Amino acid sequence: MRTPHQNLTDSFPHLKEAFHHLKTHDHHFQHVLKQYEELDSLVHKIDHEQEAMTDLELEKVKKERVVLKDTLYTLMVKCKSELSL
C-alpha cells in the first residue's frame, strides 16, 4: 500500500508557527526532524518499490517513525504554549 510523505505542517496545521520556530531555533527539534524525514523518505521509497525491505523491517521503521512524529508533536505543543503562538 502506498503512503504519501507525512508532512508535519499538513498533519498539524494548528502548530505551523511552532514548527517553523523550532525548525529555526531548536537543535534537538532539528535533529529529531531530520531522523523523522529520513525514515519517512525510506518508507516512501519502499512503497514505490525503489528500495526493498522485509515486512518485519518495514513495520519496525514505521513504528520508529511514529515515535519520532509523537516526539515532534509534543515539542511543538510545548513550544506553542510557551510562546503563545
PDB file of N, CA, C and O in Angstrom:
ATOM      1  N   MET A   1       0.832  -1.170   0.000  1.00  0.00           N
ATOM      2  CA  MET A   1       0.000   0.000   0.000  1.00  0.00           C
ATOM      3  C   MET A   1       0.885   1.246   0.000  1.00  0.00           C
ATOM      4  O   MET A   1       1.776   1.381   0.827  1.00  0.00           O
ATOM      5  N   ARG A   2       0.650   2.135  -0.891  1.00  0.00           N
ATOM      6  CA  ARG A   2       1.452   3.353  -0.989  1.00  0.00           C
ATOM      7  C   ARG A   2       0.939   4.398  -0.006  1.00  0.00           C
ATOM      8  O   ARG A   2      -0.256   4.632   0.101  1.00  0.00           O
ATOM      9  N   THR A   3       1.884   5.005   0.674  1.00  0.00           N
ATOM     10  CA  THR A   3       1.536   6.074   1.604  1.00  0.00           C
ATOM     11  C   THR A   3       2.236   7.349   1.185  1.00  0.00           C
ATOM     12  O   THR A   3       3.384   7.306   0.743  1.00  0.00           O
ATOM     13  N   PRO A   4       1.571   8.481   1.311  1.00  0.00           N
ATOM     14  CA  PRO A   4       2.213   9.739   0.948  1.00  0.00           C
ATOM     15  C   PRO A   4       3.219  10.146   2.019  1.00  0.00           C
ATOM     16  O   PRO A   4       3.184   9.655   3.147  1.00  0.00           O
ATOM     17  N   HIS A   5       4.132  11.050   1.654  1.00  0.00           N
ATOM     18  CA  HIS A   5       5.021  11.616   2.658  1.00  0.00           C
ATOM     19  C   HIS A   5       4.146  12.246   3.738  1.00  0.00           C
ATOM     20  O   HIS A   5       3.111  12.831   3.448  1.00  0.00           O
ATOM     21  N   GLN A   6       4.574  12.126   4.982  1.00  0.00           N
ATOM     22  CA  GLN A   6       3.799  12.673   6.090  1.00  0.00           C
ATOM     23  C   GLN A   6       4.392  14.010   6.525  1.00  0.00           C
ATOM     24  O   GLN A   6       5.179  14.089   7.455  1.00  0.00           O
ATOM     25  N   ASN A   7       4.005  15.057   5.835  1.00  0.00           N
ATOM     26  CA  ASN A   7       4.465  16.397   6.131  1.00  0.00           C
ATOM     27  C   ASN A   7       3.841  16.859   7.442  1.00  0.00           C
ATOM     28  O   ASN A   7       2.625  16.822   7.611  1.00  0.00           O
ATOM     29  N   LEU A   8       4.665  17.318   8.377  1.00  0.00           N
ATOM     30  CA  LEU A   8       4.170  17.680   9.699  1.00  0.00           C
ATOM     31  C   LEU A   8       3.246  18.891   9.680  1.00  0.00           C
ATOM     32  O   LEU A   8       2.285  18.945  10.453  1.00  0.00           O
ATOM     33  N   THR A   9       3.517  19.862   8.825  1.00  0.00           N
ATOM     34  CA  THR A   9       2.642  21.033   8.795  1.00  0.00           C
ATOM     35  C   THR A   9       1.281  20.700   8.189  1.00  0.00           C
ATOM     36  O   THR A   9       0.297  21.370   8.507  1.00  0.00           O
ATOM     37  N   ASP A  10       1.225  19.660   7.369  1.00  0.00           N
ATOM     38  CA  ASP A  10      -0.070  19.198   6.861  1.00  0.00           C
ATOM     39  C   ASP A  10      -0.800  18.385   7.930  1.00  0.00           C
ATOM     40  O   ASP A  10      -2.013  18.476   8.065  1.00  0.00           O
ATOM     41  N   SER A  11      -0.047  17.600   8.689  1.00  0.00           N
ATOM     42  CA  SER A  11      -0.642  16.782   9.742  1.00  0.00           C
ATOM     43  C   SER A  11      -1.134  17.631  10.910  1.00  0.00           C
ATOM     44  O   SER A  11      -2.134  17.304  11.540  1.00  0.00           O
ATOM     45  N   PHE A  12      -0.403  18.704  11.206  1.00  0.00           N
ATOM     46  CA  PHE A  12      -0.723  19.549  12.359  1.00  0.00           C
ATOM     47  C   PHE A  12      -0.745  21.025  11.950  1.00  0.00           C
ATOM     48  O   PHE A  12       0.104  21.812  12.377  1.00  0.00           O
ATOM     49  N   PRO A  13      -1.715  21.435  11.146  1.00  0.00           N
ATOM     50  CA  PRO A  13      -1.717  22.818  10.665  1.00  0.00           C
ATOM     51  C   PRO A  13      -1.822  23.850  11.790  1.00  0.00           C
ATOM     52  O   PRO A  13      -1.323  24.962  11.660  1.00  0.00           O
ATOM     53  N   HIS A  14      -2.432  23.469  12.894  1.00  0.00           N
ATOM     54  CA  HIS A  14      -2.571  24.390  14.026  1.00  0.00           C
ATOM     55  C   HIS A  14      -1.241  24.631  14.752  1.00  0.00           C
ATOM     56  O   HIS A  14      -1.148  25.511  15.602  1.00  0.00           O
ATOM     57  N   LEU A  15      -0.211  23.872  14.395  1.00  0.00           N
ATOM     58  CA  LEU A  15       1.102  24.017  15.028  1.00  0.00           C
ATOM     59  C   LEU A  15       2.157  24.522  14.038  1.00  0.00           C
ATOM     60  O   LEU A  15       3.357  24.421  14.295  1.00  0.00           O
ATOM     61  N   LYS A  16       1.714  25.079  12.938  1.00  0.00           N
ATOM     62  CA  LYS A  16       2.627  25.509  11.877  1.00  0.00           C
ATOM     63  C   LYS A  16       3.640  26.544  12.374  1.00  0.00           C
ATOM     64  O   LYS A  16       4.832  26.440  12.079  1.00  0.00           O
ATOM     65  N   GLU A  17       3.194  27.504  13.162  1.00  0.00           N
ATOM     66  CA  GLU A  17       4.102  28.537  13.670  1.00  0.00           C
ATOM     67  C   GLU A  17       5.132  27.926  14.618  1.00  0.00           C
ATOM     68  O   GLU A  17       6.320  28.276  14.565  1.00  0.00           O
ATOM     69  N   ALA A  18       4.697  27.027  15.481  1.00  0.00           N
ATOM     70  CA  ALA A  18       5.613  26.362  16.409  1.00  0.00           C
ATOM     71  C   ALA A  18       6.630  25.524  15.632  1.00  0.00           C
ATOM     72  O   ALA A  18       7.822  25.515  15.963  1.00  0.00           O
ATOM     73  N   PHE A  19       6.171  24.844  14.586  1.00  0.00           N
ATOM     74  CA  PHE A  19       7.067  24.050  13.751  1.00  0.00           C
ATOM     75  C   PHE A  19       8.173  24.933  13.176  1.00  0.00           C
ATOM     76  O   PHE A  19       9.354  24.599  13.277  1.00  0.00           O
ATOM     77  N   HIS A  20       7.796  26.051  12.594  1.00  0.00           N
ATOM     78  CA  HIS A  20       8.792  26.930  11.972  1.00  0.00           C
ATOM     79  C   HIS A  20       9.737  27.540  13.005  1.00  0.00           C
ATOM     80  O   HIS A  20      10.940  27.664  12.748  1.00  0.00           O
ATOM     81  N   HIS A  21       9.201  27.888  14.169  1.00  0.00           N
ATOM     82  CA  HIS A  21      10.058  28.434  15.227  1.00  0.00           C
ATOM     83  C   HIS A  21      11.090  27.387  15.669  1.00  0.00           C
ATOM     84  O   HIS A  21      12.288  27.677  15.752  1.00  0.00           O
ATOM     85  N   LEU A  22      10.628  26.178  15.952  1.00  0.00           N
ATOM     86  CA  LEU A  22      11.532  25.122  16.417  1.00  0.00           C
ATOM     87  C   LEU A  22      12.528  24.720  15.332  1.00  0.00           C
ATOM     88  O   LEU A  22      13.696  24.461  15.619  1.00  0.00           O
ATOM     89  N   LYS A  23      12.071  24.690  14.102  1.00  0.00           N
ATOM     90  CA  LYS A  23      12.945  24.302  12.984  1.00  0.00           C
ATOM     91  C   LYS A  23      14.112  25.273  12.832  1.00  0.00           C
ATOM     92  O   LYS A  23      15.199  24.878  12.428  1.00  0.00           O
ATOM     93  N   THR A  24      13.908  26.514  13.191  1.00  0.00           N
ATOM     94  CA  THR A  24      14.966  27.510  13.033  1.00  0.00           C
ATOM     95  C   THR A  24      15.725  27.808  14.320  1.00  0.00           C
ATOM     96  O   THR A  24      16.810  28.391  14.260  1.00  0.00           O
ATOM     97  N   HIS A  25      15.191  27.401  15.493  1.00  0.00           N
ATOM     98  CA  HIS A  25      15.815  27.788  16.757  1.00  0.00           C
ATOM     99  C   HIS A  25      16.198  26.636  17.695  1.00  0.00           C
ATOM    100  O   HIS A  25      16.889  26.876  18.678  1.00  0.00           O
ATOM    101  N   ASP A  26      15.752  25.439  17.448  1.00  0.00           N
ATOM    102  CA  ASP A  26      15.953  24.353  18.412  1.00  0.00           C
ATOM    103  C   ASP A  26      16.725  23.193  17.771  1.00  0.00           C
ATOM    104  O   ASP A  26      16.215  22.499  16.899  1.00  0.00           O
ATOM    105  N   HIS A  27      17.949  22.989  18.257  1.00  0.00           N
ATOM    106  CA  HIS A  27      18.810  21.947  17.675  1.00  0.00           C
ATOM    107  C   HIS A  27      18.273  20.543  17.917  1.00  0.00           C
ATOM    108  O   HIS A  27      18.373  19.675  17.036  1.00  0.00           O
ATOM    109  N   HIS A  28      17.689  20.296  19.077  1.00  0.00           N
ATOM    110  CA  HIS A  28      17.121  18.971  19.345  1.00  0.00           C
ATOM    111  C   HIS A  28      15.970  18.690  18.375  1.00  0.00           C
ATOM    112  O   HIS A  28      15.885  17.599  17.799  1.00  0.00           O
ATOM    113  N   PHE A  29      15.094  19.668  18.200  1.00  0.00           N
ATOM    114  CA  PHE A  29      13.984  19.513  17.261  1.00  0.00           C
ATOM    115  C   PHE A  29      14.510  19.238  15.854  1.00  0.00           C
ATOM    116  O   PHE A  29      14.018  18.354  15.161  1.00  0.00           O
ATOM    117  N   GLN A  30      15.530  19.986  15.444  1.00  0.00           N
ATOM    118  CA  GLN A  30      16.121  19.806  14.119  1.00  0.00           C
ATOM    119  C   GLN A  30      16.657  18.386  13.941  1.00  0.00           C
ATOM    120  O   GLN A  30      16.485  17.773  12.884  1.00  0.00           O
ATOM    121  N   HIS A  31      17.304  17.863  14.978  1.00  0.00           N
ATOM    122  CA  HIS A  31      17.870  16.512  14.922  1.00  0.00           C
ATOM    123  C   HIS A  31      16.760  15.459  14.789  1.00  0.00           C
ATOM    124  O   HIS A  31      16.846  14.558  13.946  1.00  0.00           O
ATOM    125  N   VAL A  32      15.733  15.581  15.622  1.00  0.00           N
ATOM    126  CA  VAL A  32      14.622  14.621  15.572  1.00  0.00           C
ATOM    127  C   VAL A  32      13.894  14.741  14.236  1.00  0.00           C
ATOM    128  O   VAL A  32      13.522  13.732  13.628  1.00  0.00           O
ATOM    129  N   LEU A  33      13.717  15.965  13.752  1.00  0.00           N
ATOM    130  CA  LEU A  33      13.058  16.178  12.466  1.00  0.00           C
ATOM    131  C   LEU A  33      13.848  15.523  11.334  1.00  0.00           C
ATOM    132  O   LEU A  33      13.261  14.884  10.451  1.00  0.00           O
ATOM    133  N   LYS A  34      15.154  15.645  11.366  1.00  0.00           N
ATOM    134  CA  LYS A  34      15.986  15.019  10.336  1.00  0.00           C
ATOM    135  C   LYS A  34      15.804  13.498  10.355  1.00  0.00           C
ATOM    136  O   LYS A  34      15.646  12.871   9.303  1.00  0.00           O
ATOM    137  N   GLN A  35      15.792  12.902  11.537  1.00  0.00           N
ATOM    138  CA  GLN A  35      15.581  11.452  11.652  1.00  0.00           C
ATOM    139  C   GLN A  35      14.211  11.068  11.097  1.00  0.00           C
ATOM    140  O   GLN A  35      14.075  10.085  10.367  1.00  0.00           O
ATOM    141  N   TYR A  36      13.199  11.847  11.479  1.00  0.00           N
ATOM    142  CA  TYR A  36      11.839  11.579  11.016  1.00  0.00           C
ATOM    143  C   TYR A  36      11.759  11.651   9.489  1.00  0.00           C
ATOM    144  O   TYR A  36      11.196  10.759   8.847  1.00  0.00           O
ATOM    145  N   GLU A  37      12.332  12.693   8.908  1.00  0.00           N
ATOM    146  CA  GLU A  37      12.282  12.863   7.455  1.00  0.00           C
ATOM    147  C   GLU A  37      13.028  11.752   6.729  1.00  0.00           C
ATOM    148  O   GLU A  37      12.602  11.306   5.659  1.00  0.00           O
ATOM    149  N   GLU A  38      14.128  11.281   7.300  1.00  0.00           N
ATOM    150  CA  GLU A  38      14.873  10.177   6.692  1.00  0.00           C
ATOM    151  C   GLU A  38      14.040   8.900   6.686  1.00  0.00           C
ATOM    152  O   GLU A  38      13.985   8.174   5.682  1.00  0.00           O
ATOM    153  N   LEU A  39      13.374   8.605   7.808  1.00  0.00           N
ATOM    154  CA  LEU A  39      12.534   7.404   7.869  1.00  0.00           C
ATOM    155  C   LEU A  39      11.323   7.547   6.951  1.00  0.00           C
ATOM    156  O   LEU A  39      10.940   6.587   6.278  1.00  0.00           O
ATOM    157  N   ASP A  40      10.732   8.733   6.910  1.00  0.00           N
ATOM    158  CA  ASP A  40       9.583   8.949   6.045  1.00  0.00           C
ATOM    159  C   ASP A  40       9.975   8.760   4.583  1.00  0.00           C
ATOM    160  O   ASP A  40       9.243   8.143   3.807  1.00  0.00           O
ATOM    161  N   SER A  41      11.136   9.264   4.222  1.00  0.00           N
ATOM    162  CA  SER A  41      11.633   9.099   2.854  1.00  0.00           C
ATOM    163  C   SER A  41      11.879   7.624   2.535  1.00  0.00           C
ATOM    164  O   SER A  41      11.557   7.150   1.445  1.00  0.00           O
ATOM    165  N   LEU A  42      12.433   6.892   3.491  1.00  0.00           N
ATOM    166  CA  LEU A  42      12.686   5.465   3.299  1.00  0.00           C
ATOM    167  C   LEU A  42      11.377   4.705   3.089  1.00  0.00           C
ATOM    168  O   LEU A  42      11.264   3.882   2.173  1.00  0.00           O
ATOM    169  N   VAL A  43      10.366   5.000   3.914  1.00  0.00           N
ATOM    170  CA  VAL A  43       9.064   4.339   3.762  1.00  0.00           C
ATOM    171  C   VAL A  43       8.481   4.663   2.389  1.00  0.00           C
ATOM    172  O   VAL A  43       7.953   3.780   1.702  1.00  0.00           O
ATOM    173  N   HIS A  44       8.601   5.898   1.964  1.00  0.00           N
ATOM    174  CA  HIS A  44       8.099   6.315   0.657  1.00  0.00           C
ATOM    175  C   HIS A  44       8.806   5.539  -0.467  1.00  0.00           C
ATOM    176  O   HIS A  44       8.161   5.060  -1.403  1.00  0.00           O
ATOM    177  N   LYS A  45      10.120   5.386  -0.358  1.00  0.00           N
ATOM    178  CA  LYS A  45      10.873   4.649  -1.387  1.00  0.00           C
ATOM    179  C   LYS A  45      10.466   3.182  -1.423  1.00  0.00           C
ATOM    180  O   LYS A  45      10.358   2.585  -2.496  1.00  0.00           O
ATOM    181  N   ILE A  46      10.251   2.600  -0.273  1.00  0.00           N
ATOM    182  CA  ILE A  46       9.837   1.197  -0.211  1.00  0.00           C
ATOM    183  C   ILE A  46       8.448   1.043  -0.826  1.00  0.00           C
ATOM    184  O   ILE A  46       8.202   0.122  -1.611  1.00  0.00           O
ATOM    185  N   ASP A  47       7.540   1.963  -0.471  1.00  0.00           N
ATOM    186  CA  ASP A  47       6.187   1.914  -1.031  1.00  0.00           C
ATOM    187  C   ASP A  47       6.178   2.044  -2.546  1.00  0.00           C
ATOM    188  O   ASP A  47       5.313   1.505  -3.214  1.00  0.00           O
ATOM    189  N   HIS A  48       7.143   2.765  -3.080  1.00  0.00           N
ATOM    190  CA  HIS A  48       7.216   2.956  -4.530  1.00  0.00           C
ATOM    191  C   HIS A  48       8.231   2.016  -5.181  1.00  0.00           C
ATOM    192  O   HIS A  48       8.683   2.253  -6.299  1.00  0.00           O
ATOM    193  N   GLU A  49       8.608   0.992  -4.439  1.00  0.00           N
ATOM    194  CA  GLU A  49       9.478  -0.082  -4.910  1.00  0.00           C
ATOM    195  C   GLU A  49      10.825   0.404  -5.416  1.00  0.00           C
ATOM    196  O   GLU A  49      11.426  -0.178  -6.315  1.00  0.00           O
ATOM    197  N   GLN A  50      11.315   1.477  -4.816  1.00  0.00           N
ATOM    198  CA  GLN A  50      12.656   1.955  -5.139  1.00  0.00           C
ATOM    199  C   GLN A  50      13.686   1.354  -4.190  1.00  0.00           C
ATOM    200  O   GLN A  50      14.880   1.443  -4.435  1.00  0.00           O
ATOM    201  N   GLU A  51      13.211   0.783  -3.090  1.00  0.00           N
ATOM    202  CA  GLU A  51      14.058   0.102  -2.107  1.00  0.00           C
ATOM    203  C   GLU A  51      13.316  -1.152  -1.672  1.00  0.00           C
ATOM    204  O   GLU A  51      12.093  -1.225  -1.753  1.00  0.00           O
ATOM    205  N   ALA A  52      14.087  -2.126  -1.189  1.00  0.00           N
ATOM    206  CA  ALA A  52      13.486  -3.378  -0.733  1.00  0.00           C
ATOM    207  C   ALA A  52      13.721  -3.557   0.765  1.00  0.00           C
ATOM    208  O   ALA A  52      14.751  -3.146   1.298  1.00  0.00           O
ATOM    209  N   MET A  53      12.733  -4.172   1.415  1.00  0.00           N
ATOM    210  CA  MET A  53      12.828  -4.418   2.843  1.00  0.00           C
ATOM    211  C   MET A  53      11.783  -5.472   3.191  1.00  0.00           C
ATOM    212  O   MET A  53      10.721  -5.518   2.573  1.00  0.00           O
ATOM    213  N   THR A  54      12.081  -6.297   4.180  1.00  0.00           N
ATOM    214  CA  THR A  54      11.090  -7.284   4.598  1.00  0.00           C
ATOM    215  C   THR A  54       9.936  -6.574   5.301  1.00  0.00           C
ATOM    216  O   THR A  54      10.074  -5.446   5.780  1.00  0.00           O
ATOM    217  N   ASP A  55       8.810  -7.242   5.376  1.00  0.00           N
ATOM    218  CA  ASP A  55       7.638  -6.663   6.050  1.00  0.00           C
ATOM    219  C   ASP A  55       7.937  -6.362   7.517  1.00  0.00           C
ATOM    220  O   ASP A  55       7.501  -5.339   8.046  1.00  0.00           O
ATOM    221  N   LEU A  56       8.687  -7.231   8.161  1.00  0.00           N
ATOM    222  CA  LEU A  56       9.033  -7.037   9.564  1.00  0.00           C
ATOM    223  C   LEU A  56       9.928  -5.804   9.740  1.00  0.00           C
ATOM    224  O   LEU A  56       9.709  -4.997  10.652  1.00  0.00           O
ATOM    225  N   GLU A  57      10.894  -5.649   8.857  1.00  0.00           N
ATOM    226  CA  GLU A  57      11.767  -4.468   8.909  1.00  0.00           C
ATOM    227  C   GLU A  57      10.974  -3.192   8.644  1.00  0.00           C
ATOM    228  O   GLU A  57      11.170  -2.173   9.327  1.00  0.00           O
ATOM    229  N   LEU A  58      10.070  -3.241   7.676  1.00  0.00           N
ATOM    230  CA  LEU A  58       9.249  -2.080   7.353  1.00  0.00           C
ATOM    231  C   LEU A  58       8.355  -1.702   8.533  1.00  0.00           C
ATOM    232  O   LEU A  58       8.215  -0.521   8.851  1.00  0.00           O
ATOM    233  N   GLU A  59       7.794  -2.692   9.183  1.00  0.00           N
ATOM    234  CA  GLU A  59       6.953  -2.428  10.354  1.00  0.00           C
ATOM    235  C   GLU A  59       7.764  -1.726  11.448  1.00  0.00           C
ATOM    236  O   GLU A  59       7.295  -0.767  12.069  1.00  0.00           O
ATOM    237  N   LYS A  60       8.990  -2.168  11.650  1.00  0.00           N
ATOM    238  CA  LYS A  60       9.866  -1.552  12.654  1.00  0.00           C
ATOM    239  C   LYS A  60      10.159  -0.093  12.294  1.00  0.00           C
ATOM    240  O   LYS A  60      10.096   0.792  13.150  1.00  0.00           O
ATOM    241  N   VAL A  61      10.461   0.165  11.035  1.00  0.00           N
ATOM    242  CA  VAL A  61      10.743   1.528  10.577  1.00  0.00           C
ATOM    243  C   VAL A  61       9.513   2.417  10.764  1.00  0.00           C
ATOM    244  O   VAL A  61       9.625   3.559  11.231  1.00  0.00           O
ATOM    245  N   LYS A  62       8.348   1.902  10.423  1.00  0.00           N
ATOM    246  CA  LYS A  62       7.124   2.689  10.575  1.00  0.00           C
ATOM    247  C   LYS A  62       6.841   2.998  12.039  1.00  0.00           C
ATOM    248  O   LYS A  62       6.392   4.102  12.374  1.00  0.00           O
ATOM    249  N   LYS A  63       7.122   2.057  12.924  1.00  0.00           N
ATOM    250  CA  LYS A  63       6.931   2.303  14.358  1.00  0.00           C
ATOM    251  C   LYS A  63       7.915   3.353  14.862  1.00  0.00           C
ATOM    252  O   LYS A  63       7.547   4.216  15.664  1.00  0.00           O
ATOM    253  N   GLU A  64       9.146   3.303  14.387  1.00  0.00           N
ATOM    254  CA  GLU A  64      10.140   4.313  14.768  1.00  0.00           C
ATOM    255  C   GLU A  64       9.694   5.691  14.281  1.00  0.00           C
ATOM    256  O   GLU A  64       9.836   6.686  14.992  1.00  0.00           O
ATOM    257  N   ARG A  65       9.140   5.736  13.079  1.00  0.00           N
ATOM    258  CA  ARG A  65       8.662   6.998  12.520  1.00  0.00           C
ATOM    259  C   ARG A  65       7.524   7.563  13.370  1.00  0.00           C
ATOM    260  O   ARG A  65       7.479   8.772  13.625  1.00  0.00           O
ATOM    261  N   VAL A  66       6.631   6.713  13.844  1.00  0.00           N
ATOM    262  CA  VAL A  66       5.526   7.166  14.696  1.00  0.00           C
ATOM    263  C   VAL A  66       6.049   7.741  16.014  1.00  0.00           C
ATOM    264  O   VAL A  66       5.585   8.777  16.477  1.00  0.00           O
ATOM    265  N   VAL A  67       7.042   7.087  16.593  1.00  0.00           N
ATOM    266  CA  VAL A  67       7.630   7.584  17.844  1.00  0.00           C
ATOM    267  C   VAL A  67       8.246   8.960  17.615  1.00  0.00           C
ATOM    268  O   VAL A  67       8.060   9.881  18.435  1.00  0.00           O
ATOM    269  N   LEU A  68       8.959   9.119  16.514  1.00  0.00           N
ATOM    270  CA  LEU A  68       9.562  10.417  16.204  1.00  0.00           C
ATOM    271  C   LEU A  68       8.491  11.472  15.958  1.00  0.00           C
ATOM    272  O   LEU A  68       8.617  12.618  16.420  1.00  0.00           O
ATOM    273  N   LYS A  69       7.432  11.109  15.265  1.00  0.00           N
ATOM    274  CA  LYS A  69       6.343  12.056  14.997  1.00  0.00           C
ATOM    275  C   LYS A  69       5.682  12.478  16.305  1.00  0.00           C
ATOM    276  O   LYS A  69       5.370  13.651  16.493  1.00  0.00           O
ATOM    277  N   ASP A  70       5.486  11.547  17.217  1.00  0.00           N
ATOM    278  CA  ASP A  70       4.923  11.869  18.528  1.00  0.00           C
ATOM    279  C   ASP A  70       5.831  12.823  19.297  1.00  0.00           C
ATOM    280  O   ASP A  70       5.357  13.764  19.941  1.00  0.00           O
ATOM    281  N   THR A  71       7.137  12.582  19.224  1.00  0.00           N
ATOM    282  CA  THR A  71       8.100  13.452  19.900  1.00  0.00           C
ATOM    283  C   THR A  71       8.041  14.862  19.319  1.00  0.00           C
ATOM    284  O   THR A  71       8.007  15.851  20.068  1.00  0.00           O
ATOM    285  N   LEU A  72       8.016  14.956  18.002  1.00  0.00           N
ATOM    286  CA  LEU A  72       7.940  16.261  17.341  1.00  0.00           C
ATOM    287  C   LEU A  72       6.639  16.980  17.708  1.00  0.00           C
ATOM    288  O   LEU A  72       6.643  18.183  17.990  1.00  0.00           O
ATOM    289  N   TYR A  73       5.543  16.240  17.740  1.00  0.00           N
ATOM    290  CA  TYR A  73       4.257  16.827  18.108  1.00  0.00           C
ATOM    291  C   TYR A  73       4.300  17.387  19.531  1.00  0.00           C
ATOM    292  O   TYR A  73       3.873  18.521  19.778  1.00  0.00           O
ATOM    293  N   THR A  74       4.849  16.620  20.443  1.00  0.00           N
ATOM    294  CA  THR A  74       4.957  17.056  21.839  1.00  0.00           C
ATOM    295  C   THR A  74       5.789  18.326  21.948  1.00  0.00           C
ATOM    296  O   THR A  74       5.420  19.265  22.670  1.00  0.00           O
ATOM    297  N   LEU A  75       6.902  18.373  21.223  1.00  0.00           N
ATOM    298  CA  LEU A  75       7.747  19.564  21.243  1.00  0.00           C
ATOM    299  C   LEU A  75       7.018  20.779  20.664  1.00  0.00           C
ATOM    300  O   LEU A  75       7.146  21.902  21.184  1.00  0.00           O
ATOM    301  N   MET A  76       6.247  20.573  19.610  1.00  0.00           N
ATOM    302  CA  MET A  76       5.509  21.677  19.003  1.00  0.00           C
ATOM    303  C   MET A  76       4.406  22.196  19.918  1.00  0.00           C
ATOM    304  O   MET A  76       4.207  23.412  20.034  1.00  0.00           O
ATOM    305  N   VAL A  77       3.696  21.300  20.572  1.00  0.00           N
ATOM    306  CA  VAL A  77       2.640  21.707  21.502  1.00  0.00           C
ATOM    307  C   VAL A  77       3.241  22.501  22.665  1.00  0.00           C
ATOM    308  O   VAL A  77       2.707  23.550  23.049  1.00  0.00           O
ATOM    309  N   LYS A  78       4.355  22.016  23.190  1.00  0.00           N
ATOM    310  CA  LYS A  78       5.021  22.717  24.286  1.00  0.00           C
ATOM    311  C   LYS A  78       5.467  24.101  23.832  1.00  0.00           C
ATOM    312  O   LYS A  78       5.277  25.086  24.546  1.00  0.00           O
ATOM    313  N   CYS A  79       6.054  24.186  22.671  1.00  0.00           N
ATOM    314  CA  CYS A  79       6.518  25.464  22.122  1.00  0.00           C
ATOM    315  C   CYS A  79       5.342  26.423  21.947  1.00  0.00           C
ATOM    316  O   CYS A  79       5.437  27.601  22.313  1.00  0.00           O
ATOM    317  N   LYS A  80       4.252  25.931  21.401  1.00  0.00           N
ATOM    318  CA  LYS A  80       3.085  26.782  21.177  1.00  0.00           C
ATOM    319  C   LYS A  80       2.568  27.349  22.494  1.00  0.00           C
ATOM    320  O   LYS A  80       2.251  28.540  22.570  1.00  0.00           O
ATOM    321  N   SER A  81       2.502  26.536  23.530  1.00  0.00           N
ATOM    322  CA  SER A  81       2.002  27.035  24.814  1.00  0.00           C
ATOM    323  C   SER A  81       2.982  27.985  25.478  1.00  0.00           C
ATOM    324  O   SER A  81       2.581  28.970  26.085  1.00  0.00           O
ATOM    325  N   GLU A  82       4.288  27.719  25.344  1.00  0.00           N
ATOM    326  CA  GLU A  82       5.289  28.587  25.965  1.00  0.00           C
ATOM    327  C   GLU A  82       5.394  29.939  25.273  1.00  0.00           C
ATOM    328  O   GLU A  82       5.613  30.954  25.919  1.00  0.00           O
ATOM    329  N   LEU A  83       5.258  29.950  23.960  1.00  0.00           N
ATOM    330  CA  LEU A  83       5.416  31.194  23.200  1.00  0.00           C
ATOM    331  C   LEU A  83       4.080  31.856  22.872  1.00  0.00           C
ATOM    332  O   LEU A  83       4.045  32.904  22.249  1.00  0.00           O
ATOM    333  N   SER A  84       2.990  31.207  23.283  1.00  0.00           N
ATOM    334  CA  SER A  84       1.651  31.697  22.984  1.00  0.00           C
ATOM    335  C   SER A  84       1.469  31.986  21.503  1.00  0.00           C
ATOM    336  O   SER A  84       1.006  33.051  21.096  1.00  0.00           O
ATOM    337  N   LEU A  85       1.882  30.998  20.686  1.00  0.00           N
ATOM    338  CA  LEU A  85       1.767  31.150  19.225  1.00  0.00           C
ATOM    339  C   LEU A  85       0.342  30.858  18.768  1.00  0.00           C
ATOM    340  O   LEU A  85      -0.360  30.105  19.279  1.00  0.00           O
TER     341      LEU A  85
END
